Short mmCIF file of C-alpha atoms and ligand atoms in Angstrom, two decimals:
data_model
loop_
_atom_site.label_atom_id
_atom_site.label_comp_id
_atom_site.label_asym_id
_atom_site.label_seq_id
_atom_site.Cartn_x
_atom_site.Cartn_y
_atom_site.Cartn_z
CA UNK A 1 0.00 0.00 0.00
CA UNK A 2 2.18 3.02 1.00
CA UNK A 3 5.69 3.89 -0.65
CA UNK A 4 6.84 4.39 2.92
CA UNK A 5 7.51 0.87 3.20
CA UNK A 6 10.46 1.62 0.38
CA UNK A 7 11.81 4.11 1.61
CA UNK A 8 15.60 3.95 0.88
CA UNK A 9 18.77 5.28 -0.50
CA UNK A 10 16.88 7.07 -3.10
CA UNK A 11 15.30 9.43 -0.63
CA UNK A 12 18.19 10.11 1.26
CA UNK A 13 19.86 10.79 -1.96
CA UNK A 14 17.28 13.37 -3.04
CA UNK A 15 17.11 14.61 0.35
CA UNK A 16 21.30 15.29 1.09
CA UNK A 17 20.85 17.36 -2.21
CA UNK A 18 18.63 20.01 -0.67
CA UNK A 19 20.53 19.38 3.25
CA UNK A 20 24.03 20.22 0.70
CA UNK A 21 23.14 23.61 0.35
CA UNK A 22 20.93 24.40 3.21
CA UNK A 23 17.81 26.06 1.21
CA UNK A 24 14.76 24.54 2.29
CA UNK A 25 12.56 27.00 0.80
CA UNK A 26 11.26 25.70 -2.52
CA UNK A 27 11.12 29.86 -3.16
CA UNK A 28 14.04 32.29 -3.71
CA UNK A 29 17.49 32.03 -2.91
CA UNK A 30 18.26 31.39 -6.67
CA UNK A 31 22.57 31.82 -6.02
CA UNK A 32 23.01 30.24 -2.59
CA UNK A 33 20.53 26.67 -4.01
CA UNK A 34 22.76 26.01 -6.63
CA UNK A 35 20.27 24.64 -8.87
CA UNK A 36 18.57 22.94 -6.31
CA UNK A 37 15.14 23.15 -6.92
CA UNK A 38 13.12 19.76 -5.51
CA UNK A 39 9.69 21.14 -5.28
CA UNK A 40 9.82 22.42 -9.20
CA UNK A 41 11.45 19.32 -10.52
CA UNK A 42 8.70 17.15 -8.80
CA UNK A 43 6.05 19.50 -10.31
CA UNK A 44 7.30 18.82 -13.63
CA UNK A 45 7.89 15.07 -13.22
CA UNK A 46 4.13 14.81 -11.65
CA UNK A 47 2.60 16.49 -14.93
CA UNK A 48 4.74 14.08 -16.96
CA UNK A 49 3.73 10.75 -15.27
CA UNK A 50 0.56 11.66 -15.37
CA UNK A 51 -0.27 13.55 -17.62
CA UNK A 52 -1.61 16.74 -16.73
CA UNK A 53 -0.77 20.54 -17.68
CA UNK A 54 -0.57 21.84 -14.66
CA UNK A 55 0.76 20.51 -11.03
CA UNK A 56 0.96 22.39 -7.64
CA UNK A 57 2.79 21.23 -4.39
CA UNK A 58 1.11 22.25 -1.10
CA UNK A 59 1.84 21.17 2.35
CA UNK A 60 -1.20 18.42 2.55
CA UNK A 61 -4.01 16.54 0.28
CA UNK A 62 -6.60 18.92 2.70
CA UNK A 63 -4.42 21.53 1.66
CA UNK A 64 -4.57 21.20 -2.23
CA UNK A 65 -8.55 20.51 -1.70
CA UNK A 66 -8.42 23.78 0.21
CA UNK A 67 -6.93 25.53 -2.12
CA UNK A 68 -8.43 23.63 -5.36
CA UNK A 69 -11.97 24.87 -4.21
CA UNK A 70 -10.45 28.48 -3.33
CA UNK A 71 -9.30 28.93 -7.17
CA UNK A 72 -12.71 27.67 -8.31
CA UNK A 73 -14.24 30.59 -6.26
CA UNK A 74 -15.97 27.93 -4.09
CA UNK A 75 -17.59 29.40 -1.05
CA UNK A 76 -20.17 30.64 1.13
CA UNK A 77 -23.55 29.27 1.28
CA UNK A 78 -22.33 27.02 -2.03
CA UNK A 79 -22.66 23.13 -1.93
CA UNK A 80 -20.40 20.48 -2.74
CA UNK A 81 -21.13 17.05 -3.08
CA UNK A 82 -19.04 14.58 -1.30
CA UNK A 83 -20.24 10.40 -0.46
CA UNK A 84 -20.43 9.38 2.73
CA UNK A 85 -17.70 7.23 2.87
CA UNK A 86 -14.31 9.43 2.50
CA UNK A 87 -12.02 10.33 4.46
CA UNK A 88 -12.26 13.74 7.35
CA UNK A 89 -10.67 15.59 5.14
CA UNK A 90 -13.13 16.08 2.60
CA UNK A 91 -15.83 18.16 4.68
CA UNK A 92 -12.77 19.64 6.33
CA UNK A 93 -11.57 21.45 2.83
CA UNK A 94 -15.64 22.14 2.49
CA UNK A 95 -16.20 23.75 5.51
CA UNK A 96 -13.01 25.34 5.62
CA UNK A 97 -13.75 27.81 1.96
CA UNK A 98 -17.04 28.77 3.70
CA UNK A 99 -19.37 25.66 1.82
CA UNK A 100 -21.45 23.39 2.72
CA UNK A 101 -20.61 20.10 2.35
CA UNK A 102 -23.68 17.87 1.24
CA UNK A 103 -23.45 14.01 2.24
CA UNK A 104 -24.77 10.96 -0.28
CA UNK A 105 -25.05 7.90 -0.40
CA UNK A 106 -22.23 4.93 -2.06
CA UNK A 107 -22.61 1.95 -3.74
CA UNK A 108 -21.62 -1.46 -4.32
CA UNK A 109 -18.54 1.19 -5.83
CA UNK A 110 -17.30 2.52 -2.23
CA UNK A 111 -18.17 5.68 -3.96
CA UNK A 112 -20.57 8.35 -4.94
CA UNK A 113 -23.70 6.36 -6.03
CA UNK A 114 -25.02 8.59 -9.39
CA UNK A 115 -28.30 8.48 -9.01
CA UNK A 116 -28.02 9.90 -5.51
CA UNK A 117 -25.94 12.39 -6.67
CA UNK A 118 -28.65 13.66 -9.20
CA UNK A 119 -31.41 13.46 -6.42
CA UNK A 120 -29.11 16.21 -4.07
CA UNK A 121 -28.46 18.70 -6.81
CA UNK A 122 -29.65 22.25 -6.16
CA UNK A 123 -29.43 25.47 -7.60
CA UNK A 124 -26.42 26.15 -4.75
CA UNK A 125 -24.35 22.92 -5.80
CA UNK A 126 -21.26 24.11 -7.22
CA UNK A 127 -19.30 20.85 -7.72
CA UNK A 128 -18.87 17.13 -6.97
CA UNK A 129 -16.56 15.70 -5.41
CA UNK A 130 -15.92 11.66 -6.24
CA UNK A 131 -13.63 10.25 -3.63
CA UNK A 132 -11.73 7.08 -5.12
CA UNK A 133 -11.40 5.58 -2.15
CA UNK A 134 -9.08 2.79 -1.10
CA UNK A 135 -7.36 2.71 -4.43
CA UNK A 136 -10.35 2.43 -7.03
CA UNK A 137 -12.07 5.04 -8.53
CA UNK A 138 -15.77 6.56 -9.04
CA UNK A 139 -17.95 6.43 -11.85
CA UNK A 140 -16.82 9.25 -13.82
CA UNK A 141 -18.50 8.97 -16.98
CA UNK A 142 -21.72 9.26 -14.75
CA UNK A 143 -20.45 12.07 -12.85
CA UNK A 144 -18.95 13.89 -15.64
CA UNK A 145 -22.45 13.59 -17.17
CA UNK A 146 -23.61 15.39 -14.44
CA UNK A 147 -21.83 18.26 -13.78
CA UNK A 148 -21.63 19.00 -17.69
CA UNK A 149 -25.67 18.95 -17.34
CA UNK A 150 -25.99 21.07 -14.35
CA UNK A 151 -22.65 23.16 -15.02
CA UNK A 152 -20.89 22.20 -11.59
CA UNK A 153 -17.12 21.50 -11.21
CA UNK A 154 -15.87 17.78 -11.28
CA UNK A 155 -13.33 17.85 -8.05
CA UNK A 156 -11.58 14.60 -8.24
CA UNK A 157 -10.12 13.48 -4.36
CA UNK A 158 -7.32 11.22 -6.03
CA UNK A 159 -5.81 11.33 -2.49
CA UNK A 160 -5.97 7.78 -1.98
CA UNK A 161 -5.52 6.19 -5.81
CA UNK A 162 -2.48 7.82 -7.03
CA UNK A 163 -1.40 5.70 -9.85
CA UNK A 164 -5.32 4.36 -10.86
CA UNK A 165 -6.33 4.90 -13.96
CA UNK A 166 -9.96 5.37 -15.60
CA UNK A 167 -10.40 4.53 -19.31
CA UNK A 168 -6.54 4.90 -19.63
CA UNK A 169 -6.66 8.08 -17.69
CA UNK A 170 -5.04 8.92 -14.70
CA UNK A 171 -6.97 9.53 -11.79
CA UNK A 172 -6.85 13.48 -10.48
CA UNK A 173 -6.75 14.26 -13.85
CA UNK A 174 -10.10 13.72 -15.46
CA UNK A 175 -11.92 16.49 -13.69
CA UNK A 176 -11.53 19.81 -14.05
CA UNK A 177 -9.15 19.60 -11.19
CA UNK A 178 -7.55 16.82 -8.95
CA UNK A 179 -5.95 16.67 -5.69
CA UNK A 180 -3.19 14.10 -4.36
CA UNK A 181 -2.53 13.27 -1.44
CA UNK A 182 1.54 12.31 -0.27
CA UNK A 183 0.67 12.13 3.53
CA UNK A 184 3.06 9.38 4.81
CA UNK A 185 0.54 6.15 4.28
CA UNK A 186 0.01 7.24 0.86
CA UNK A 187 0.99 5.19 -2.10
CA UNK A 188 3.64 7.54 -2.66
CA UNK A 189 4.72 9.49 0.36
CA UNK A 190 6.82 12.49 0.55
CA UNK A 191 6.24 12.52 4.27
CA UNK A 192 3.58 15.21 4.02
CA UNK A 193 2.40 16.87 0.95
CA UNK A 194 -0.09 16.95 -1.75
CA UNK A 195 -0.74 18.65 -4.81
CA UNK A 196 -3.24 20.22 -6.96
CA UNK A 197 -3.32 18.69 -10.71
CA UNK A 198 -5.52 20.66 -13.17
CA UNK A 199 -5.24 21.40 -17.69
CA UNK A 200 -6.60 24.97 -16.99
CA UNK A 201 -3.44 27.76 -17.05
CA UNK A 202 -5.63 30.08 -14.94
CA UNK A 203 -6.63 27.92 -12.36
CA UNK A 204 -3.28 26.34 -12.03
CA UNK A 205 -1.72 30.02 -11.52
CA UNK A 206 -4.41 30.93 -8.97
CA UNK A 207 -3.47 27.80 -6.84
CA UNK A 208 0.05 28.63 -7.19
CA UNK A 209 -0.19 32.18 -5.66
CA UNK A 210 -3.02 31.22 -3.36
CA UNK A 211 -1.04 28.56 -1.67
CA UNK A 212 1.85 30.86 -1.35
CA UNK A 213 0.13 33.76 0.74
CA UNK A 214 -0.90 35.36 -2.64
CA UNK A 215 2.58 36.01 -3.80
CA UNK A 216 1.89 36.56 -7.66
CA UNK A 217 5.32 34.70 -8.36
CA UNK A 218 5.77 37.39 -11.46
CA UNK A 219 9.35 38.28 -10.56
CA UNK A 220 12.53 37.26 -8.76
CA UNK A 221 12.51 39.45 -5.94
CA UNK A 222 9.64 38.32 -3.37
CA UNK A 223 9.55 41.04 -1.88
CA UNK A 224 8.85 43.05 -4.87
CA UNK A 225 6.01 40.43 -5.10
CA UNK A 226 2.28 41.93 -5.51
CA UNK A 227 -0.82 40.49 -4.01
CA UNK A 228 -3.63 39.94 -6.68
CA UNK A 229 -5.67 38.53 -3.40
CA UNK A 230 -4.92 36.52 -0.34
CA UNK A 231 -3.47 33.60 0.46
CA UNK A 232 -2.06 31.19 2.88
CA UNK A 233 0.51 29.39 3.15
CA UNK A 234 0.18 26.01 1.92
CA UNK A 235 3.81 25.46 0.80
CA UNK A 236 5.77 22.27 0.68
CA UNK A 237 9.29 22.64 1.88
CA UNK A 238 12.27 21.37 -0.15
CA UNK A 239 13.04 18.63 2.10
CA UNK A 240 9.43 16.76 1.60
CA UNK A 241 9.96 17.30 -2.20
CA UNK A 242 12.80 15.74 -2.06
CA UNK A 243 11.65 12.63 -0.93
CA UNK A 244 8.78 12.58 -2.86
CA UNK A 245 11.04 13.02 -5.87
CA UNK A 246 12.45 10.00 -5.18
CA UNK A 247 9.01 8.06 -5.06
CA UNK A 248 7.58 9.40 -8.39
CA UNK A 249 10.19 7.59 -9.35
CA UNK A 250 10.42 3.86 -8.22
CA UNK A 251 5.67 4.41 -8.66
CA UNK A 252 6.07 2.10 -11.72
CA UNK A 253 7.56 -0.27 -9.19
CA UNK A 254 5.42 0.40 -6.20
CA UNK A 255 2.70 -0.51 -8.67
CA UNK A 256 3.55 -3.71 -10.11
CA UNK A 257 4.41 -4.87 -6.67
CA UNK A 258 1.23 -3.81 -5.32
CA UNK A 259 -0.78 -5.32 -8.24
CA UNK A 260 1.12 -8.22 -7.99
CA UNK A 261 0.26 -8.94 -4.02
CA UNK A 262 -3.13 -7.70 -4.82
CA UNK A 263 -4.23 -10.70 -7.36
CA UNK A 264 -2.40 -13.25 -5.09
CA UNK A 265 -5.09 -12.48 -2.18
CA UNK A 266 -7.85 -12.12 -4.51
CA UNK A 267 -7.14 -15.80 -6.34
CA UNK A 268 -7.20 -16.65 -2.62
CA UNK A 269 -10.41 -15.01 -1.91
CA UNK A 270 -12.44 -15.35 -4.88
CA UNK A 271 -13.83 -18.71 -4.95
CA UNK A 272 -15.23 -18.47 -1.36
CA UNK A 273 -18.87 -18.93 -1.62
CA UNK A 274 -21.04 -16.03 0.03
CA UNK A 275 -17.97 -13.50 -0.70
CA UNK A 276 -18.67 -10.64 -2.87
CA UNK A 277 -15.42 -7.96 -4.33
CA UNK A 278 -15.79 -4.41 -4.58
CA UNK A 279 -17.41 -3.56 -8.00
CA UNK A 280 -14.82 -1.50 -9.77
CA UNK A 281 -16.07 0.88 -12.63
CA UNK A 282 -12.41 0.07 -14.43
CA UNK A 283 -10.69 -3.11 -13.39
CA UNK A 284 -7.49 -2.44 -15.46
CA UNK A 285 -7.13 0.73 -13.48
CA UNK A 286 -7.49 -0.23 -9.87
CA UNK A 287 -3.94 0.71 -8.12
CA UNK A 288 -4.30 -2.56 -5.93
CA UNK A 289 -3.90 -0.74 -2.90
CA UNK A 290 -6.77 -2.66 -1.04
CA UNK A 291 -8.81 -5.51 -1.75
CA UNK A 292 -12.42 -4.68 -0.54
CA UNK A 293 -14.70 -7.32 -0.33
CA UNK A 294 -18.43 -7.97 1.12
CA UNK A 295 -19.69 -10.62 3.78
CA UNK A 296 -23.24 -11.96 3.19
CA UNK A 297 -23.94 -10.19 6.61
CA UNK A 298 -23.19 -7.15 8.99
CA UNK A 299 -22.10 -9.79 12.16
CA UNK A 300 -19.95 -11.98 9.87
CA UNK A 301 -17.95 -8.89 8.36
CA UNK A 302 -17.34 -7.85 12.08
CA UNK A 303 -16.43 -11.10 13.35
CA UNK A 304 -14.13 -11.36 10.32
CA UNK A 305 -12.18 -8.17 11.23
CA UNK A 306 -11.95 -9.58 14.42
CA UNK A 307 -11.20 -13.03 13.90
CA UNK A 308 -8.30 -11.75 10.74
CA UNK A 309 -7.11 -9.59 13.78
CA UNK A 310 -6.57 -12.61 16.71
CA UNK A 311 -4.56 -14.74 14.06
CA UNK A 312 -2.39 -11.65 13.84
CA UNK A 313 -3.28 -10.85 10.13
CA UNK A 314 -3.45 -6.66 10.51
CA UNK A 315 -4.49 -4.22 8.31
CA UNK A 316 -8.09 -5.27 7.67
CA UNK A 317 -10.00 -2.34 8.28
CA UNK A 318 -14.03 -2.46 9.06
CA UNK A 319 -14.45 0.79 7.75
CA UNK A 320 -18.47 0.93 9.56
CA UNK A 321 -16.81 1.11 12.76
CA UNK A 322 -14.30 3.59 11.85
CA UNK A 323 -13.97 6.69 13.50
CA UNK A 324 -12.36 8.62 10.87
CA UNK A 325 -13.88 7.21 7.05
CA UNK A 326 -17.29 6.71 7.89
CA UNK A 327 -19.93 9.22 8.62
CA UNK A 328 -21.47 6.75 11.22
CA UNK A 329 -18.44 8.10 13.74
CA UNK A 330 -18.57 11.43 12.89
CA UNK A 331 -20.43 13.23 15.98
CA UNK A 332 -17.82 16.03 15.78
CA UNK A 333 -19.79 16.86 12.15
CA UNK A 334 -22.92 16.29 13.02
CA UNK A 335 -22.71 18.54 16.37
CA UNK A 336 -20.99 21.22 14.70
CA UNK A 337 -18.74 21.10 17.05
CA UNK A 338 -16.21 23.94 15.55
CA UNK A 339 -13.34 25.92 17.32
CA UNK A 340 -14.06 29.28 15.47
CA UNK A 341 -17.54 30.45 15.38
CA UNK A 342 -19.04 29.21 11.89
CA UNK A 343 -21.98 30.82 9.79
CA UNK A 344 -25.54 29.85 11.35
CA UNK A 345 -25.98 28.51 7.22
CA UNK A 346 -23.06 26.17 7.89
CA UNK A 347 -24.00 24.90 11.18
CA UNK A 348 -27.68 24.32 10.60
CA UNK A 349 -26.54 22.25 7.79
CA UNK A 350 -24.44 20.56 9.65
CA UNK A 351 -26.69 19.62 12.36
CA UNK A 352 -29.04 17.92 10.15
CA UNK A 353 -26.62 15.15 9.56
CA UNK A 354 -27.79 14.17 13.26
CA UNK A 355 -30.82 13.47 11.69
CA UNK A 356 -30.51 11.98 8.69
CA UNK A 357 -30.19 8.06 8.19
CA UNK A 358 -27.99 6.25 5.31
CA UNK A 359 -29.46 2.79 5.31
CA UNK A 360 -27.92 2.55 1.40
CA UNK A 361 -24.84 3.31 2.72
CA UNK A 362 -25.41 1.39 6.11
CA UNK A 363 -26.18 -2.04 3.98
CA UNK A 364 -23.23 -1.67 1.89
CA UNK A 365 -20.20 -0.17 4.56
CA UNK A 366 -22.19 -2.50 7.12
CA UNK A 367 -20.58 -5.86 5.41
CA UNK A 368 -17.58 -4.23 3.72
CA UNK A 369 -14.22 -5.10 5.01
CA UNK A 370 -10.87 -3.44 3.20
CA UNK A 371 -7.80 -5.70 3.51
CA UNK A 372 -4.77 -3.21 2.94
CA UNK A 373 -1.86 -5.14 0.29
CA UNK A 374 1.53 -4.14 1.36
CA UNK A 375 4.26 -3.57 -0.56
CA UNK A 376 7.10 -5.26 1.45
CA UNK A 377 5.34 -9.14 1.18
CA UNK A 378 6.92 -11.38 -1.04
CA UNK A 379 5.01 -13.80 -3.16
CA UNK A 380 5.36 -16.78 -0.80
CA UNK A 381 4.55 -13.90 2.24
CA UNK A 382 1.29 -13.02 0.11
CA UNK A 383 0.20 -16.41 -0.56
CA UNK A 384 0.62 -17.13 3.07
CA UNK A 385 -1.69 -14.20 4.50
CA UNK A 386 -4.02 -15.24 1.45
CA UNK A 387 -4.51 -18.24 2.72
CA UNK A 388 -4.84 -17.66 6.08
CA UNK A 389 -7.40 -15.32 5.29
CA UNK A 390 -9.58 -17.69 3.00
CA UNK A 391 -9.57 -20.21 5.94
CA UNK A 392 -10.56 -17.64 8.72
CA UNK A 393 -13.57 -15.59 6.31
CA UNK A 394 -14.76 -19.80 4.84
CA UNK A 395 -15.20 -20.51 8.40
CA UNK A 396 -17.55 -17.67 9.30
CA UNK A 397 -19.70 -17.79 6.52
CA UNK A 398 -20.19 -21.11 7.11
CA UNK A 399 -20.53 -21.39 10.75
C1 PLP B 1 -5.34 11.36 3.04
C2 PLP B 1 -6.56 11.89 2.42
C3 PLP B 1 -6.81 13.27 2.29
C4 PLP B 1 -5.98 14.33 2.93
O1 PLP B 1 -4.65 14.22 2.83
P1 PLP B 1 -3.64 14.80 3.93
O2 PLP B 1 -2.39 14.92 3.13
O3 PLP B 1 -3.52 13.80 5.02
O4 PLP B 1 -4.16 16.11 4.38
C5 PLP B 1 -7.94 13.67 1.61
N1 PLP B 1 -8.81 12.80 1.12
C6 PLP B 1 -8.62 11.47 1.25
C7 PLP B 1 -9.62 10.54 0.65
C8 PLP B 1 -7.52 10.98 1.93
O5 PLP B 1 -7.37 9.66 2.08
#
């Protein structure tokens, strides 16, 4: 799953570069950074991989979401449309641009359900926001369809599927903007970071000063700088580039390996009778990074987690009970419990999540269980946990 787990020489290569001359800033200081510049060079290597225009470092995946929706003049009292299942960060980027973020239902997909995405349109939806959660992605024909119908932004959350690909496409680059994440469990880590992929020239320079405290980036001298607007400061630093210039490089790898790991658990799992997989919209583009998977029931996908968890087989999240992915957990949300005082718009709309019921959802994160494919197993190691599992979920279902 995440390129932590090969982390190596490279890095500290890439790193010792920018630690040679001291310059951590990925601004400025063109004499004393020798032609040091990690933060630019991973830019350009990001729009090459995957083929997009435009690419902009920031500090985090909330961060490029943050400022994604900030360049798209996203804001008060508009609505964005995000699934239920995602992870905090989502309504956190929402909330934080003055929106509202406006919960639906998944499918049998792990994300955004269409037709319940064309039931919560309004005239104040502004854009939808597919989530490709644990390494697959969202219908996007379907939701392309719709926001070319209602004329709302696509906002891709690639955070978790670097690498995926729909219809040959990489994911985060299919809507009119995407967002990585490189937050250290990521499939490519640069210990924190993220970045904002879009094709539009404007949008990309808006995220570019926005994320730098406005700076319009127009000269050499900063302080010479103007201010079009404001900003904050969303920067990466040199030293996470770095590292993250290192991973872009070994992704074919990660990949292969991850693909690799990925079908040896499946051909384990998918003769078991009762088990159902993850519909994925494009199989040749899943990244592999999980291998989601339904029980016939809500008790036997619990006592699976549990059971995979005595025999020591980690990594198996029951997303249902999780306090972070699943808006079952999310109390925080639904009492509005903010530091700073929020708009009485925001909170009232928050509040209603308190009272409103997901049984779609329920009935489909209710049996789902995520087994996370790691990077570092060899085949025999993979085989091993494979079968381990088959024995463990065969027993359940047929208890
Ligand atoms: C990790 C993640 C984010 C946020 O990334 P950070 O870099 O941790 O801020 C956003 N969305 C999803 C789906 C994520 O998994």
């Amino acid at each position: 799953m995440p390129g932590y787990e090969l982390f190596g020489a490279e890095e500290r290569k890439e790193v010792n570069d920018v630690l040679e001359t001291g310059i951590l800033m990925r601004y400025g200081f063109d004499g004393p950074r020798k032609g040091i510049w990690k933060a630019k060079e991973l830019e350009q290597e990001i729009c090459k991989y995957f083929g997009s225009k435009h690419a902009q470092l920031v500090s985090s995946g909330t961060a490029a979401l943050s400022t994604a929706m900030a360049a798209l003049g996203i804001g008060k009292g508009d609505e964005v449309i995000i699934p239920t299942f995602t992870f905090v960060a989502s309504f956190e980027a929402i909330v934080g641009v003055g929106a509202i973020p406006v919960l639906v239902d998944i499918d049998d997909t792990l994300t955004l359900d269409p037709e319940a995405v064309a039931n919560a349109i309004t005239s104040k939806t502004k854009a939808i926001m597919p989530v490709h959660m644990c390494g697959s992605m969202a219908q996007l024909d379907e939701l392309r369809n719709l926001c070319d119908k209602h004329n709302l932004f696509l906002i891709e959350d690639a955070c978790q599927a670097i690498g995926g690909k729909y219809k040959g496409e990489y994911l985060g680059t299919i809507g009119k903007v995407g967002t990585f994440s490189f937050d250290f469990v990521k499939i490519m880590t640069c210990g924190e970071g993220g970045v904002v992929l879009t094709n539009d020239a404007q949008l990309a320079e808006k995220c570019d000063q926005y994320s730098d405290h406005g700076h319009d980036h127009y000269g050499k001298d900063r302080g010479a700088d103007l201010h079009p607007y404001l900003g904050y400061n969303y920067r990466i630093s040199e030293l996470h580039a770095a590292v993250g210039l290192a991973q872009i490089r070994k992704m074919d790898y990660f990949l292969e390996l991850q693909k690799r790991n990925h079908r040896i658990i499946y051909d384990c799992l998918k003769n078991i009778s009762g088990l159902s997989f993850r519909r994925i919209p494009d199989k040749e583009g899943d990244t592999g990074s999980f291998l989601s998977f339904f029980l016939p029931n809500a008790e036997q996908a619990k006592n699976v987690a549990l059971a995979l968890a005595e025999a020591g087989i980690g990594a198996n999240p029951y997303w249902y009970d999780n306090n972070w992915h699943y808006i079952r957990k999310w109390e925080h949300l639904k009492n509005a419990a903010f530091l700073n005082r929020i708009s009485d718009e925001q909170k009232q709309a928050m509040m209603h999540y308190a009272n409103q019921a997901f049984p779609s959802s329920d009935a489909i994160m209710s049996r789902c269980i995520s087994s996370a494919i790691s990077l570092a197993w060899t085949e025999d190691q993979a085989q091993e946990r494979g079968r381990k599992m088959a024995e463990i979920i065969t027993q359940i279902i047929t208890a």
